[in-house]
Coordinates of C-alpha atoms and ligand atoms in Angstrom, one line a residue:
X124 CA 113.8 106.0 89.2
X125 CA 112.9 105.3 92.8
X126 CA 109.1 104.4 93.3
X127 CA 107.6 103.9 96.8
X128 CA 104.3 101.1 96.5
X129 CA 102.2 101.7 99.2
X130 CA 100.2 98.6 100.1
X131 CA 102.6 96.5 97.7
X132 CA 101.7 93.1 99.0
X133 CA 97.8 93.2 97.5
X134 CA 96.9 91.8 93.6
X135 CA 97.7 94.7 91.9
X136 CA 100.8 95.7 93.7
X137 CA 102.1 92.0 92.7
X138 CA 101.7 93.1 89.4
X139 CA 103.2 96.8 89.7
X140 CA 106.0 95.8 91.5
X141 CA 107.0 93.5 88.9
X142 CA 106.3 95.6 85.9
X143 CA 108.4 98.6 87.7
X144 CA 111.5 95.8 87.8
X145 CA 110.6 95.1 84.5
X146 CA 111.4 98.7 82.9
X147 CA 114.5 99.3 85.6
X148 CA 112.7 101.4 88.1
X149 CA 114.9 100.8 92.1
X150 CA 111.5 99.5 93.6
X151 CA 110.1 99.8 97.7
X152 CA 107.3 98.4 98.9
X153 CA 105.1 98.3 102.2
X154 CA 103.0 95.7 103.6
X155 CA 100.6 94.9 106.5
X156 CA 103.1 93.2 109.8
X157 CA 101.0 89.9 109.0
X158 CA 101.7 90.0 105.1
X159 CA 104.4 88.3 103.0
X160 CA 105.7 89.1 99.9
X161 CA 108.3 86.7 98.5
X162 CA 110.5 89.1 96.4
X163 CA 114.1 89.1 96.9
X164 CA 114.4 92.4 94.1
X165 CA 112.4 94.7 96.2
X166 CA 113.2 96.4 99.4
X167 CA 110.2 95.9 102.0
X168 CA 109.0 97.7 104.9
X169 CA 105.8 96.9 107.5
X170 CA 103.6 100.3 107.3
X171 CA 100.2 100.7 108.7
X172 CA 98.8 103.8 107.0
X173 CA 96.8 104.7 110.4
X174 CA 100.5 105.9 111.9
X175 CA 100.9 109.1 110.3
X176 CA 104.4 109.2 111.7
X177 CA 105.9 105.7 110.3
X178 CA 104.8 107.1 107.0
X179 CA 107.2 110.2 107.6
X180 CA 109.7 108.1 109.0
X181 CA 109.7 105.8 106.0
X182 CA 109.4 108.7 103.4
X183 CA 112.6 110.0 104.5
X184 CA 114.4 106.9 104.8
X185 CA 113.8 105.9 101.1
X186 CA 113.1 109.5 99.6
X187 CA 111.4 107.8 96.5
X188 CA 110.1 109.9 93.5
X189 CA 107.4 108.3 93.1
X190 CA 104.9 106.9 95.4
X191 CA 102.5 104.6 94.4
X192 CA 99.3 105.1 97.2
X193 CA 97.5 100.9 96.8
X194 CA 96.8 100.5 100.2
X195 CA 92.9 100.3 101.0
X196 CA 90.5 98.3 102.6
X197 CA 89.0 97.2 98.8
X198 CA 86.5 95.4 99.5
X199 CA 82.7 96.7 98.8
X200 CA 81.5 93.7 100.8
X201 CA 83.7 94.7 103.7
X202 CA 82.4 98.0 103.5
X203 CA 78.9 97.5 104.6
X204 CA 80.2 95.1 107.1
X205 CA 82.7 97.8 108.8
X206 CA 82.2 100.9 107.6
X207 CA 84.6 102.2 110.4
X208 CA 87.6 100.2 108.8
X209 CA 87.1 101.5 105.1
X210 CA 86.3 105.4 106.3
X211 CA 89.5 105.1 108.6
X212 CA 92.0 103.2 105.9
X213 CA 90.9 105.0 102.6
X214 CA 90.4 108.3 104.0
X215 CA 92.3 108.6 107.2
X216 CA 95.0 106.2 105.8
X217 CA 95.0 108.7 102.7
X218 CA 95.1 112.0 104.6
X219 CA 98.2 110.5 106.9
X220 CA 99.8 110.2 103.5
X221 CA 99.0 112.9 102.0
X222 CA 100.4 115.0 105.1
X223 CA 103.8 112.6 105.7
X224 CA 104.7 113.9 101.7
X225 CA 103.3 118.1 102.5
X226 CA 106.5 118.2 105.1
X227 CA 109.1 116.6 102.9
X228 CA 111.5 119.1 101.6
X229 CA 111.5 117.6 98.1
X230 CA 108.0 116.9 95.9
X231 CA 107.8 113.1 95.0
X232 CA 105.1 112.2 92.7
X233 CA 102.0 110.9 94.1
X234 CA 99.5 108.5 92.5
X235 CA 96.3 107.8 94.5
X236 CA 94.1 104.9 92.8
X237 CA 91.0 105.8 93.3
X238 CA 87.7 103.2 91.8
X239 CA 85.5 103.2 88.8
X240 CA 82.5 103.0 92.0
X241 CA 83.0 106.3 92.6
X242 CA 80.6 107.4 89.9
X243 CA 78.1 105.1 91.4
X244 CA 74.4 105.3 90.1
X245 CA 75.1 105.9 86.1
X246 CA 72.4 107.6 84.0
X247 CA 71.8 106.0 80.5
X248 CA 73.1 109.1 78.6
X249 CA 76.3 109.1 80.8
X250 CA 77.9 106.3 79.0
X251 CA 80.8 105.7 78.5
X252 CA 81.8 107.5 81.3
X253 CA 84.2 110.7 81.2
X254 CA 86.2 112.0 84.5
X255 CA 84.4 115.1 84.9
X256 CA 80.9 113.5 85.2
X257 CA 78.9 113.5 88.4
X258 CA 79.8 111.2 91.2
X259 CA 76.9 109.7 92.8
X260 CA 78.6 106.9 95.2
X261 CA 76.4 104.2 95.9
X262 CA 78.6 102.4 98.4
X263 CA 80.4 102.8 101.2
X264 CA 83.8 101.8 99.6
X265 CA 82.7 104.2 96.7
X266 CA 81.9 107.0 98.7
X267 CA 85.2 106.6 100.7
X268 CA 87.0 107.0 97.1
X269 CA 85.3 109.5 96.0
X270 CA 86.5 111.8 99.1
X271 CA 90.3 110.3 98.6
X272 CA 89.9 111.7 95.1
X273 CA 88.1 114.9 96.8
X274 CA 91.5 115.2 99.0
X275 CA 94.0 114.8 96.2
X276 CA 92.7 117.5 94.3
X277 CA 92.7 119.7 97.5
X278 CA 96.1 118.8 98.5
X279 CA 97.4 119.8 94.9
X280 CA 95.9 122.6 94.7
X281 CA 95.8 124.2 98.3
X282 CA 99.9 123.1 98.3
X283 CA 101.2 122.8 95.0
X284 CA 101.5 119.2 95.4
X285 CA 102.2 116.9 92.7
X286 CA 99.4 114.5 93.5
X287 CA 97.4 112.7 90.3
X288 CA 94.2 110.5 90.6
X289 CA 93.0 107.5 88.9
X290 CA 89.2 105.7 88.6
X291 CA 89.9 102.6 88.0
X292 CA 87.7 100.2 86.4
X293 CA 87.1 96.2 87.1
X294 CA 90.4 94.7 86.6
X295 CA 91.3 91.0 86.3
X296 CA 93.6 88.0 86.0
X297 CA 95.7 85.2 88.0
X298 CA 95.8 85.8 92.0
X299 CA 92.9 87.6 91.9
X300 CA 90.0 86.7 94.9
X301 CA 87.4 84.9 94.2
X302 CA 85.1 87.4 95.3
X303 CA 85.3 88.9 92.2
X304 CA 83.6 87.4 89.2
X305 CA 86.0 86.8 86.5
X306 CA 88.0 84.6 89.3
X307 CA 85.3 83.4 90.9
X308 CA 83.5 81.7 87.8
X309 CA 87.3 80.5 86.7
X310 CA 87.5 79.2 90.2
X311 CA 84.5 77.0 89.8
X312 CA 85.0 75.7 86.5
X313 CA 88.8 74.5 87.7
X314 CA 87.0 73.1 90.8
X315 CA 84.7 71.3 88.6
X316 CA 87.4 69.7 86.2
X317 CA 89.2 68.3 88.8
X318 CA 85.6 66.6 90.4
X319 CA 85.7 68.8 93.5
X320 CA 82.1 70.4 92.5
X321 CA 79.3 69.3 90.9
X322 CA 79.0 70.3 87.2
X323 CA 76.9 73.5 87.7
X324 CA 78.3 76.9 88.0
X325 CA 76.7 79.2 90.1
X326 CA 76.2 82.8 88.9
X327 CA 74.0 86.2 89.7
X328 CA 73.2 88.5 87.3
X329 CA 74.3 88.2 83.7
X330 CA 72.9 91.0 81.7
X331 CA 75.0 93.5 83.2
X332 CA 78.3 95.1 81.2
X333 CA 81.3 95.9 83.1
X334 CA 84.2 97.6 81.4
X335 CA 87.3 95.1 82.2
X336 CA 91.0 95.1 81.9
X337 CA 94.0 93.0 82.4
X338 CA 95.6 93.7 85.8
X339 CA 98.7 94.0 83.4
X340 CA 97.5 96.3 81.9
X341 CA 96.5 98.5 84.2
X342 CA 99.7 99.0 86.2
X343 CA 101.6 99.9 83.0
X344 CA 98.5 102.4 83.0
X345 CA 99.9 103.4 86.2
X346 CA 103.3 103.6 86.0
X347 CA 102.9 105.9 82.5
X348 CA 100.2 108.4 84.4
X349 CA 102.8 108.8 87.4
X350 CA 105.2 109.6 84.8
X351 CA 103.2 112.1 82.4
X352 CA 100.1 112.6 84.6
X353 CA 98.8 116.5 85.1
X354 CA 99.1 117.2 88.7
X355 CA 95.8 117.5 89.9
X356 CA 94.1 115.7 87.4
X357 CA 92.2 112.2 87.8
X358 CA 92.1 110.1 84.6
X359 CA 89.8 107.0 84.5
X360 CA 92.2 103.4 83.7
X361 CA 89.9 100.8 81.8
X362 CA 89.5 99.0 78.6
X363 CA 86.9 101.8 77.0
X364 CA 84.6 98.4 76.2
X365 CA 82.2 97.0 78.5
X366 CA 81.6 93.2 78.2
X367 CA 78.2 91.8 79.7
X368 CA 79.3 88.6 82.4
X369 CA 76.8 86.7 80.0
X370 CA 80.0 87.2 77.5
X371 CA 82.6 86.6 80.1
X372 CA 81.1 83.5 81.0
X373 CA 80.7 81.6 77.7
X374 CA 84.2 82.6 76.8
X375 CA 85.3 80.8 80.3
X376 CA 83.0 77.8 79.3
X377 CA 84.4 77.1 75.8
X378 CA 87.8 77.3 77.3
X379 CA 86.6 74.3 78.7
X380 CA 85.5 70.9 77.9
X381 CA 83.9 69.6 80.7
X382 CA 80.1 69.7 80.7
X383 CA 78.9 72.6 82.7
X384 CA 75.0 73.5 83.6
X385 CA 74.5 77.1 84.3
X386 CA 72.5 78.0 87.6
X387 CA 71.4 81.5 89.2
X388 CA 72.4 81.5 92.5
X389 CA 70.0 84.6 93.9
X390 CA 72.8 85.3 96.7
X391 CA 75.0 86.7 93.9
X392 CA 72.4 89.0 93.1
X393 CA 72.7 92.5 93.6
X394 CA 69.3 95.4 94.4
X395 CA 71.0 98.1 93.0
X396 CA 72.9 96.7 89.8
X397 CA 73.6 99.0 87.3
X398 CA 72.8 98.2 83.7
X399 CA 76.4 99.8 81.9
X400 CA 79.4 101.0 83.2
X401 CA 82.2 101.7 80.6
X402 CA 84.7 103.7 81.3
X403 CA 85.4 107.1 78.5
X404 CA 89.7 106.8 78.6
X405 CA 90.6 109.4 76.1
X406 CA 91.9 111.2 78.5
X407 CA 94.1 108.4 79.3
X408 CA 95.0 107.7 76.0
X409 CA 95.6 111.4 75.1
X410 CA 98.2 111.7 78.2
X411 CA 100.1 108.7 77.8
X412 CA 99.2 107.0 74.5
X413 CA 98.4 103.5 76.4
X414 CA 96.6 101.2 74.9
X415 CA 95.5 97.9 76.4
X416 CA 98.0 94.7 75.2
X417 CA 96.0 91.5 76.8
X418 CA 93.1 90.6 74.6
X419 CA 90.2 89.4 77.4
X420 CA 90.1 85.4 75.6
X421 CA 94.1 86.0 77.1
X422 CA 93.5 87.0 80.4
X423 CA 90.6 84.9 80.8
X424 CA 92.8 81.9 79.7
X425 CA 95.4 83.2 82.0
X426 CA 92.9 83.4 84.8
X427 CA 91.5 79.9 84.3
X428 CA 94.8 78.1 84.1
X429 CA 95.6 79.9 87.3
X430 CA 92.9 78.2 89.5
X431 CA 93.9 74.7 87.6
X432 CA 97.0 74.7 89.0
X433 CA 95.6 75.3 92.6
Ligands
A2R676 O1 93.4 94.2 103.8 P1 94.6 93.3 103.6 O2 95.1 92.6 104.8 O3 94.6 92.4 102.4 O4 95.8 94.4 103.3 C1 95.7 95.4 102.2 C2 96.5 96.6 102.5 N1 96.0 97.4 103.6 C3 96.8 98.3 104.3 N2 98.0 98.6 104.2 C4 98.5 99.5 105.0 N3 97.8 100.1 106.1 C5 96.5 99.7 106.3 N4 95.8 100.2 107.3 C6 95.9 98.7 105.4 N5 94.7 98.2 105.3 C7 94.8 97.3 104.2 O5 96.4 97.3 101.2 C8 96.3 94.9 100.9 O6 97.5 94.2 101.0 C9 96.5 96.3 100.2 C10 95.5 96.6 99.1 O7 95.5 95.5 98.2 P2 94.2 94.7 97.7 O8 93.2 94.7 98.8 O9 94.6 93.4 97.1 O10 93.6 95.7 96.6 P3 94.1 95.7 95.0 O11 93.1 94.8 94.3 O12 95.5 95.4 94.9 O13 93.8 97.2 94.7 C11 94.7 98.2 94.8 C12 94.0 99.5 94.8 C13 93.2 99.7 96.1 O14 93.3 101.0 96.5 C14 91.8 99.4 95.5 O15 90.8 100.0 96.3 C15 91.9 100.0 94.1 O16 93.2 99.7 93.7 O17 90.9 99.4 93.3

């Protein structure tokens, strides 16, 4: 099989690329001009999803069956900041795809990785989840998913395009930024061991439960729904099992056995947190029979000896 990673040089298209290798797959990948990606086993291209025509170029050059669309501006941060950005690479950058594969004159599988934010403002009762609930985005980045998702389902319907759509939920483990939580609080307990912060770990809120699963994980999600997916169709990709980061954080801490205070740091806190989200993946399941393999005490071990040996 010959799969096409869009926006290959990110965390999760680390982990795809090697998982595709892993099962035999012939594997391409694109990056940004001022990205590296130190893989001898992959063929790599520069792409910028903004030129529509470089996309078409690069489509017929490597004729892949199936592409795999990563390529986003992904951070919700970076969202507020420059809205511009995130509407131009996750929607623009999406459409310029989605057109580059309507002129081909073969149909490659397409898999467009949507976000678990698209559903946005969660009502008690909606828990856990399922695909066909309301999407009520409550960000920018969300909002820009939710159209991607919107476009997908256009595209394979209006053309007979074989284009499938994933939500994916909070995903973790080694590489990941710091900006996310899971890395972030391994960060700081790694920074702390080796004396380069003060023994207090800075957090925002705890209460809240977030439905998360091993970056592993989750491309072997991805590379089975590209395979047995229903054109068309989006399927959410997440453990099923949300966790509160009250949970997360003592399993970091007794990983450890230096002596760590716990502080709120009120910049981590968010005005609009949602209580729940956890993610309903029968259909998931259903379709490709995927279960999760990486326990969370695993990843989170994973994760922590990561930013050790920093
Ligand atoms: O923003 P950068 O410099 O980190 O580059 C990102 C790249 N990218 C682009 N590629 C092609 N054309 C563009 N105009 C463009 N803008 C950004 O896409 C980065 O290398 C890659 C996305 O990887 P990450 O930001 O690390 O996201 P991650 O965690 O791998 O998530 C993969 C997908 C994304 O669609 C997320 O929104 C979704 O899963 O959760």
């Amino acid at each position: 099989m010959k799969a096409l990673i869009i926006g290959g040089a990110g965390f999760v298209g680390y982990y795809l690329t090697e998982h595709l290798l892993n099962i035999g797959w012939s594997v391409s990948v694109t990056k940004l001009e001022n990205e590296l990606i130190n893989n001898n086993a992959v063929e790599q291209y520069n792409l910028n999803i903004l030129d529509q025509s470089s996309i078409s170029d690069l489509l017929h050059q490597t004729r892949p069956d199936y592409i795999f669309h990563l390529a986003a501006q992904s951070s919700v941060a970076l969202s507020w900041k420059n809205p511009s950005l995130t509407v131009d690479v996750n929607i623009k950058g999406s459409v310029n795809l989605l057109e580059a594969v309507k002129e081909l004159d073969y149909k490659p599988r397409l898999l467009l990785i949507g976000s678990g934010e698209e559903y946005g403002h969660i009502l008690p009762d909606e828990t856990p989840i399922s695909e066909n609930n309301h999407v009520r985005p409550g960000n920018i980045y969300a909002a820009t998913k939710a159209c991607q998702n919107m476009l997908g389902k256009i595209y394979a319907d209006a053309y007979q395009m074989d284009v499938i759509m994933v939500r994916a939920f909070n995903h973790i483990g080694p590489q990941q930024a710091p900006i996310f939580v899971v890395a972030d609080f391994c960060k700081q307990v790694a920074e702390i061991e080796k004396g380069l912060q003060s023994p207090v770990i800075n957090v925002g809120n705890l209460t809240v439960k977030r439905d998360f699963t091993d970056v592993r994980d989750v491309v072997r999600a991805y590379s089975l729904l590209i395979q047995k997916g229903i054109s068309g169709e989006t399927y959410n990709v997440g453990s099923g099992k949300a966790v509160s980061i009250e949970e997360i954080l003592k399993l970091i801490l007794s990983c450890s056995n230096a002596n760590i205070k716990v502080e709120v740091d009120t910049s981590k806190l968010r005005p609009t947190d949602i209580a729940i989200i956890e993610a309903d993946i029968s259909m998931l399941q259903e379709c490709t029979g995927w279960k999760k393999q990486i326990s969370l005490p695993d990843t989170i071990i994973d994760t922590l000896n990561y930013w050790r040996n920093q």
